[in-house]
Amino acid sequence: MIVLLNLGSLVLGLIAWILPVVNLMRYEKQNQKNWVPLTIMSISACAISLYFQIFYNYHLVKIEDWSALMDTTGAVAFVAVVLLIVTILLNVITLIVYRDRAAE
């Protein structure tokens, strides 16, 4: 069951990136008013994905699997930073694009 945390983290990370892309692709449609909930869902998916990774690392500490921790911690930290930065950038781009539309 704990292994599903990694799969859930991956799926939620992809959702965190897909939602702002969908927002940007739907920009041309008139009356696009649901971009704020999609942005909140994107950031929430990113946060839950990072939580799953933290919880999985906690599980490894709890079962004292030190070799797994030493093997994966560097990669998990790098991927977490990439997930966070890309999610923030995509959502900031969405905010800028829709803010300009609201100003018109």
Coordinates of C-alpha atoms in Angstrom, one line a residue:
M1 CA 0.0 0.0 0.0
I2 CA 2.9 2.4 0.8
V3 CA 4.2 1.9 -2.8
L4 CA 1.1 3.6 -4.1
L5 CA 2.4 6.9 -2.5
N6 CA 5.0 7.1 -5.3
L7 CA 2.4 6.4 -8.0
G8 CA 0.1 8.9 -6.5
S9 CA 2.8 11.5 -6.2
L10 CA 3.7 11.0 -9.9
V11 CA 0.0 11.3 -11.0
L12 CA -0.6 14.4 -8.9
G13 CA 2.6 16.0 -10.2
L14 CA 1.5 15.5 -13.7
I15 CA -2.0 16.9 -12.9
A16 CA -0.2 19.9 -11.3
W17 CA 1.4 20.6 -14.7
I18 CA -1.5 19.6 -17.0
L19 CA -4.1 21.9 -15.3
P20 CA -2.2 25.2 -16.1
V21 CA -1.5 24.0 -19.6
V22 CA -5.2 23.4 -20.1
N23 CA -5.9 26.9 -18.7
L24 CA -3.5 28.4 -21.3
M25 CA -4.9 26.3 -24.2
R26 CA -8.4 27.5 -23.3
Y27 CA -7.3 31.1 -23.2
E28 CA -8.8 32.0 -26.6
K29 CA -12.3 31.0 -25.6
Q30 CA -14.6 33.8 -24.5
N31 CA -15.9 33.9 -21.0
Q32 CA -13.2 31.7 -19.6
K33 CA -14.0 32.3 -15.9
N34 CA -12.9 29.1 -14.2
W35 CA -9.2 29.6 -14.4
V36 CA -8.8 30.4 -10.7
P37 CA -10.2 27.1 -9.4
L38 CA -8.0 25.2 -11.9
T39 CA -5.0 27.2 -10.7
I40 CA -5.8 26.4 -7.1
M41 CA -6.3 22.7 -8.0
S42 CA -2.9 22.7 -9.7
I43 CA -1.1 24.1 -6.7
S44 CA -3.0 21.7 -4.4
A45 CA -2.0 18.8 -6.5
C46 CA 1.6 19.9 -6.3
A47 CA 1.4 20.2 -2.5
I48 CA -0.2 16.8 -2.1
S49 CA 2.3 15.2 -4.4
L50 CA 5.2 16.6 -2.3
Y51 CA 3.4 15.5 0.9
F52 CA 3.2 11.9 -0.5
Q53 CA 7.0 12.0 -1.0
I54 CA 7.6 13.3 2.5
F55 CA 5.3 10.6 3.9
Y56 CA 7.1 7.9 1.9
N57 CA 10.5 9.1 3.2
Y58 CA 9.0 9.0 6.7
H59 CA 7.9 5.4 6.1
L60 CA 11.5 4.5 5.0
V61 CA 12.8 6.1 8.2
K62 CA 10.2 4.3 10.3
I63 CA 11.2 0.9 8.9
E64 CA 14.9 1.9 9.1
D65 CA 15.6 1.3 5.4
W66 CA 18.6 3.5 5.4
S67 CA 20.0 2.2 2.1
A68 CA 16.8 3.1 0.3
L69 CA 16.9 6.6 1.9
M70 CA 20.5 7.2 0.9
D71 CA 19.9 6.0 -2.7
T72 CA 16.8 8.0 -3.3
T73 CA 16.9 11.2 -1.2
G74 CA 19.0 13.2 -3.7
A75 CA 16.8 12.3 -6.7
V76 CA 13.6 13.0 -4.7
A77 CA 14.9 16.4 -3.6
F78 CA 15.8 17.3 -7.1
V79 CA 12.5 16.2 -8.6
A80 CA 10.6 17.9 -5.9
V81 CA 12.4 21.2 -6.7
V82 CA 11.7 20.8 -10.4
L83 CA 8.0 20.0 -9.7
L84 CA 7.6 23.0 -7.5
I85 CA 9.4 25.5 -9.8
V86 CA 7.6 24.3 -13.0
T87 CA 4.2 24.3 -11.3
I88 CA 4.8 27.9 -9.9
L89 CA 6.0 29.1 -13.3
L90 CA 3.1 27.6 -15.2
N91 CA 0.6 29.1 -12.7
V92 CA 2.3 32.5 -12.8
I93 CA 2.2 32.5 -16.6
T94 CA -1.6 31.7 -16.4
L95 CA -2.1 34.5 -13.9
I96 CA -0.3 37.0 -16.1
V97 CA -2.2 36.0 -19.2
Y98 CA -5.6 36.1 -17.5
R99 CA -4.8 39.3 -15.6
D100 CA -4.1 41.0 -18.9
R101 CA -7.5 39.7 -20.2
A102 CA -9.3 41.0 -17.2
A103 CA -7.7 44.4 -17.7
E104 CA -9.1 44.7 -21.2

